[in-house]
GROMACS .gro file of C-alpha atoms in nm:
model
  254
    1MET     CA    1  -0.007   0.009  -0.015
    2GLY     CA    2   0.108   0.367  -0.056
    3ARG     CA    3   0.174   0.631   0.216
    4LEU     CA    4  -0.087   0.665   0.505
    5THR     CA    5  -0.295   0.962   0.527
    6VAL     CA    6  -0.310   1.088   0.879
    7LEU     CA    7  -0.574   1.322   1.044
    8PHE     CA    8  -0.449   1.506   1.374
    9ALA     CA    9  -0.714   1.666   1.581
   10ASP     CA   10  -0.494   1.965   1.698
   11LYS     CA   11  -0.342   2.267   1.565
   12PHE     CA   12  -0.163   2.289   1.235
   13GLU     CA   13   0.134   2.470   1.389
   14GLU     CA   14   0.180   2.239   1.692
   15ILE     CA   15   0.157   1.923   1.433
   16SER     CA   16   0.397   2.080   1.173
   17GLU     CA   17   0.649   2.189   1.465
   18ARG     CA   18   0.651   1.832   1.598
   19PHE     CA   19   0.750   1.664   1.271
   20CYS     CA   20   0.958   1.968   1.135
   21GLY     CA   21   1.281   1.795   1.250
   22CYS     CA   22   1.192   1.430   1.129
   23LYS     CA   23   1.313   1.335   0.778
   24ASN     CA   24   1.068   1.124   0.587
   25ILE     CA   25   0.812   1.046   0.847
   26GLY     CA   26   0.641   0.793   0.610
   27PHE     CA   27   0.300   0.949   0.596
   28ASP     CA   28   0.098   1.238   0.502
   29TYR     CA   29  -0.109   1.438   0.749
   30ARG     CA   30  -0.363   1.703   0.769
   31THR     CA   31  -0.538   1.856   1.072
   32CYS     CA   32  -0.858   1.972   1.222
   33GLU     CA   33  -0.984   2.154   1.549
   34LYS     CA   34  -0.975   1.957   1.857
   35ASP     CA   35  -1.355   1.883   1.852
   36GLY     CA   36  -1.501   1.567   1.808
   37SER     CA   37  -1.796   1.666   1.561
   38VAL     CA   38  -1.541   1.847   1.356
   39VAL     CA   39  -1.342   1.518   1.321
   40LEU     CA   40  -1.648   1.315   1.213
   41ASP     CA   41  -1.725   1.593   0.940
   42GLU     CA   42  -1.392   1.555   0.827
   43LEU     CA   43  -1.389   1.196   0.802
   44ARG     CA   44  -1.719   1.203   0.614
   45LYS     CA   45  -1.569   1.479   0.366
   46ASN     CA   46  -1.213   1.310   0.314
   47PRO     CA   47  -1.159   0.958   0.467
   48VAL     CA   48  -0.812   0.895   0.605
   49ASP     CA   49  -0.629   0.565   0.717
   50VAL     CA   50  -0.556   0.670   1.081
   51VAL     CA   51  -0.699   0.944   1.309
   52VAL     CA   52  -0.492   1.076   1.605
   53MET     CA   53  -0.693   1.270   1.889
   54ASP     CA   54  -0.685   1.334   2.245
   55PHE     CA   55  -0.949   1.157   2.486
   56ALA     CA   56  -1.091   1.488   2.592
   57MET     CA   57  -1.214   1.724   2.318
   58LYS     CA   58  -1.481   1.947   2.242
   59GLY     CA   59  -1.828   1.860   2.166
   60ILE     CA   60  -1.789   1.482   2.123
   61ASP     CA   61  -1.490   1.305   2.319
   62ALA     CA   62  -1.282   1.028   2.167
   63LEU     CA   63  -1.511   0.745   2.305
   64GLY     CA   64  -1.778   0.895   2.097
   65VAL     CA   65  -1.625   0.935   1.796
   66LEU     CA   66  -1.514   0.587   1.788
   67GLU     CA   67  -1.880   0.478   1.839
   68ARG     CA   68  -1.993   0.711   1.535
   69ILE     CA   69  -1.716   0.598   1.297
   70ARG     CA   70  -1.839   0.237   1.347
   71THR     CA   71  -2.169   0.320   1.199
   72MET     CA   72  -2.049   0.554   0.934
   73ASN     CA   73  -1.951   0.323   0.629
   74PRO     CA   74  -1.918  -0.060   0.683
   75LEU     CA   75  -1.613  -0.072   0.436
   76TYR     CA   76  -1.432   0.225   0.583
   77THR     CA   77  -1.281   0.215   0.901
   78PRO     CA   78  -0.966   0.437   0.987
   79ALA     CA   79  -0.721   0.312   1.284
   80VAL     CA   80  -0.757   0.529   1.571
   81ILE     CA   81  -0.494   0.639   1.788
   82VAL     CA   82  -0.587   0.805   2.127
   83LEU     CA   83  -0.381   1.039   2.357
   84SER     CA   84  -0.478   1.065   2.691
   85SER     CA   85  -0.327   1.211   3.051
   86ALA     CA   86  -0.521   0.947   3.232
   87ASP     CA   87  -0.316   0.653   3.345
   88SER     CA   88  -0.630   0.418   3.385
   89ILE     CA   89  -0.631   0.053   3.276
   90SER     CA   90  -1.010   0.046   3.284
   91LEU     CA   91  -1.031   0.343   3.053
   92LYS     CA   92  -0.772   0.194   2.815
   93ASN     CA   93  -0.956  -0.122   2.795
   94GLU     CA   94  -1.286   0.068   2.722
   95PHE     CA   95  -1.104   0.228   2.437
   96TYR     CA   96  -0.961  -0.090   2.315
   97ASN     CA   97  -1.317  -0.255   2.325
   98LYS     CA   98  -1.459   0.028   2.108
   99GLY     CA   99  -1.211  -0.027   1.865
  100ALA     CA  100  -0.884   0.205   1.921
  101GLU     CA  101  -0.552   0.060   1.770
  102PHE     CA  102  -0.335   0.230   2.040
  103TYR     CA  103  -0.408   0.435   2.364
  104LEU     CA  104  -0.097   0.657   2.443
  105ARG     CA  105  -0.022   0.817   2.785
  106LYS     CA  106   0.064   1.205   2.748
  107PRO     CA  107   0.305   1.337   2.680
  108VAL     CA  108   0.391   1.120   2.379
  109LYS     CA  109   0.726   1.140   2.236
  110THR     CA  110   0.725   1.214   1.860
  111GLU     CA  111   0.925   0.911   1.786
  112GLU     CA  112   0.702   0.669   1.944
  113LEU     CA  113   0.387   0.854   1.774
  114ILE     CA  114   0.558   0.787   1.444
  115SER     CA  115   0.665   0.454   1.522
  116LYS     CA  116   0.274   0.356   1.629
  117ILE     CA  117   0.142   0.507   1.296
  118ASN     CA  118   0.399   0.305   1.092
  119GLU     CA  119   0.287  -0.003   1.272
  120VAL     CA  120  -0.057   0.031   1.179
  121LYS     CA  121   0.063   0.048   0.800
  122ARG     CA  122   0.287  -0.269   0.862
  123ASN     CA  123  -0.033  -0.441   1.015
  124ARG     CA  124  -0.247  -0.347   0.743
  125GLU     CA  125   0.011  -0.474   0.475
  126MET     CA  126   0.032  -0.812   0.664
  127ASN     CA  127  -0.338  -0.828   0.667
  128ASN     CA  128  -0.400  -0.762   0.301
  129LEU     CA  129  -0.141  -1.084   0.243
  130LYS     CA  130  -0.386  -1.295   0.390
  131SER     CA  131  -0.673  -1.476   0.197
  132ASN     CA  132  -1.021  -1.349   0.281
  133SER     CA  133  -1.098  -1.644   0.434
  134ASP     CA  134  -0.783  -1.635   0.661
  135ARG     CA  135  -0.875  -1.318   0.759
  136TYR     CA  136  -1.210  -1.401   0.917
  137HIS     CA  137  -1.084  -1.690   1.098
  138ASP     CA  138  -0.833  -1.463   1.261
  139GLU     CA  139  -1.093  -1.180   1.320
  140SER     CA  140  -1.429  -1.342   1.328
  141ASP     CA  141  -1.530  -1.223   1.677
  142ALA     CA  142  -1.431  -0.855   1.562
  143ILE     CA  143  -1.606  -0.876   1.218
  144ILE     CA  144  -1.928  -1.025   1.371
  145THR     CA  145  -1.916  -0.748   1.646
  146LYS     CA  146  -1.874  -0.465   1.412
  147ILE     CA  147  -2.140  -0.586   1.175
  148ILE     CA  148  -2.410  -0.596   1.484
  149GLN     CA  149  -2.291  -0.272   1.627
  150GLN     CA  150  -2.331  -0.121   1.306
  151LEU     CA  151  -2.710  -0.258   1.323
  152CYS     CA  152  -2.739  -0.078   1.665
  153VAL     CA  153  -2.765  -0.388   1.886
  154PRO     CA  154  -2.746  -0.281   2.240
  155ALA     CA  155  -2.403  -0.434   2.368
  156HIS     CA  156  -2.552  -0.432   2.722
  157LEU     CA  157  -2.820  -0.684   2.663
  158LYS     CA  158  -2.751  -1.064   2.706
  159GLY     CA  159  -2.910  -1.122   2.363
  160TYR     CA  160  -2.605  -0.929   2.211
  161ASN     CA  161  -2.374  -1.202   2.319
  162TYR     CA  162  -2.628  -1.481   2.216
  163LEU     CA  163  -2.673  -1.327   1.872
  164ARG     CA  164  -2.296  -1.283   1.827
  165TYR     CA  165  -2.225  -1.629   1.919
  166ALA     CA  166  -2.512  -1.764   1.702
  167ILE     CA  167  -2.394  -1.590   1.394
  168LYS     CA  168  -2.068  -1.736   1.448
  169LEU     CA  169  -2.187  -2.071   1.447
  170CYS     CA  170  -2.400  -2.025   1.129
  171VAL     CA  171  -2.081  -1.912   0.946
  172ASP     CA  172  -1.904  -2.234   1.027
  173THR     CA  173  -2.214  -2.454   1.004
  174PRO     CA  174  -2.462  -2.295   0.772
  175ALA     CA  175  -2.724  -2.566   0.809
  176LEU     CA  176  -2.804  -2.466   1.145
  177THR     CA  177  -3.005  -2.161   0.998
  178ASN     CA  178  -3.240  -2.414   0.900
  179THR     CA  179  -3.256  -2.587   1.249
  180VAL     CA  180  -3.262  -2.290   1.488
  181THR     CA  181  -3.508  -2.423   1.722
  182LYS     CA  182  -3.375  -2.759   1.730
  183GLU     CA  183  -3.007  -2.702   1.714
  184LEU     CA  184  -2.882  -2.381   1.707
  185TYR     CA  185  -3.037  -2.226   2.017
  186PRO     CA  186  -2.944  -2.553   2.236
  187GLY     CA  187  -2.587  -2.478   2.090
  188VAL     CA  188  -2.584  -2.128   2.220
  189ALA     CA  189  -2.768  -2.238   2.569
  190ILE     CA  190  -2.496  -2.479   2.619
  191ASN     CA  191  -2.231  -2.223   2.579
  192TYR     CA  192  -2.360  -1.976   2.834
  193SER     CA  193  -2.550  -2.239   3.073
  194VAL     CA  194  -2.884  -2.102   2.984
  195THR     CA  195  -3.193  -2.259   2.834
  196SER     CA  196  -3.298  -2.248   2.485
  197GLU     CA  197  -3.614  -2.048   2.547
  198SER     CA  198  -3.380  -1.795   2.721
  199VAL     CA  199  -3.157  -1.755   2.426
  200GLU     CA  200  -3.440  -1.722   2.179
  201ARG     CA  201  -3.639  -1.458   2.414
  202ASN     CA  202  -3.292  -1.238   2.442
  203ILE     CA  203  -3.214  -1.248   2.087
  204ARG     CA  204  -3.569  -1.131   1.986
  205THR     CA  205  -3.528  -0.857   2.248
  206ALA     CA  206  -3.192  -0.757   2.115
  207ILE     CA  207  -3.309  -0.736   1.742
  208GLU     CA  208  -3.627  -0.578   1.843
  209LEU     CA  209  -3.445  -0.282   2.008
  210ALA     CA  210  -3.204  -0.246   1.714
  211TRP     CA  211  -3.502  -0.226   1.501
  212GLN     CA  212  -3.668   0.054   1.695
  213ARG     CA  213  -3.340   0.253   1.688
  214GLY     CA  214  -3.358   0.286   1.335
  215ASN     CA  215  -3.020   0.256   1.190
  216ASP     CA  216  -3.203   0.246   0.844
  217ASP     CA  217  -2.871   0.226   0.631
  218GLY     CA  218  -2.752  -0.060   0.801
  219PHE     CA  219  -3.070  -0.281   0.795
  220SER     CA  220  -3.118  -0.139   0.412
  221LYS     CA  221  -2.754  -0.260   0.342
  222TYR     CA  222  -2.779  -0.622   0.493
  223PHE     CA  223  -3.135  -0.662   0.456
  224GLY     CA  224  -3.261  -0.478   0.159
  225TYR     CA  225  -3.529  -0.297   0.363
  226ASN     CA  226  -3.579  -0.065   0.668
  227LYS     CA  227  -3.869   0.052   0.871
  228GLN     CA  228  -4.026   0.270   0.577
  229MET     CA  229  -4.023  -0.030   0.350
  230ARG     CA  230  -4.125  -0.317   0.614
  231LYS     CA  231  -4.335  -0.249   0.903
  232SER     CA  232  -4.208  -0.554   1.120
  233ARG     CA  233  -3.845  -0.639   1.210
  234PRO     CA  234  -3.673  -0.945   1.086
  235THR     CA  235  -3.719  -1.260   1.276
  236ASN     CA  236  -3.432  -1.420   1.469
  237ALA     CA  237  -3.393  -1.684   1.215
  238GLU     CA  238  -3.360  -1.419   0.925
  239PHE     CA  239  -3.118  -1.180   1.104
  240ILE     CA  240  -2.907  -1.479   1.168
  241ALA     CA  241  -2.924  -1.632   0.853
  242ARG     CA  242  -2.893  -1.295   0.656
  243ILE     CA  243  -2.574  -1.171   0.840
  244SER     CA  244  -2.409  -1.517   0.827
  245ASP     CA  245  -2.470  -1.557   0.503
  246GLU     CA  246  -2.315  -1.202   0.429
  247ILE     CA  247  -1.998  -1.286   0.591
  248ARG     CA  248  -1.960  -1.627   0.415
  249ILE     CA  249  -1.996  -1.426   0.088
  250GLU     CA  250  -1.777  -1.132   0.169
  251TYR     CA  251  -1.479  -1.349   0.325
  252ASP     CA  252  -1.515  -1.657   0.118
  253VAL     CA  253  -1.570  -1.911   0.409
  254GLY     CA  254  -1.578  -2.260   0.265
   0.00000   0.00000   0.00000
């Protein structure tokens, strides 16, 4: 791949001064105001490979930006590097769970920042060498999580985890989509030590809430319809079958 494009949510003068003494930093960069809303507007207008931003910003903070990036475009996900003065393991883990590539404690040395950005490039180059199938098997949990988050399935619900596991089972064994009640729900139930009835009920609730939240772009992409086109939500079986089939096709899972 060519040179990375990096967006810094910071003053141009400060970023330019940081890199002025560095030879061939290996990427192109631009800057924007340290404001989460501005960062998102910039990404919508001109996508970049990497975003570097402070945890605390005006408007929307870095966590909010990460949450919104996941729903902007399923095919476009910039790597995010978060800078923070907070030395908190729980906060760091929260950022990683939201999809941040790196969480760096301030002050960050210029050499370390350049190194992390170039590490993003190396990781992407290595990832591009993998087959689609290998990429799925290496990143299956992250891929499925990204899709159901794009569809606004609430992460705090039990059904969120049940749904994610059910989709994973159906990607590996497509025939399970034809035996949802007899085989799929029991398989999920065993994994979580609950009843099949609980699995069915909690998955139904999770899909219902996602449907009510109204992420029409996501439902249109994966199902070909939204609330304006169809009054009722997809059934559990429809939801699981459609997402698992989409993954199998996109990643050539045999």
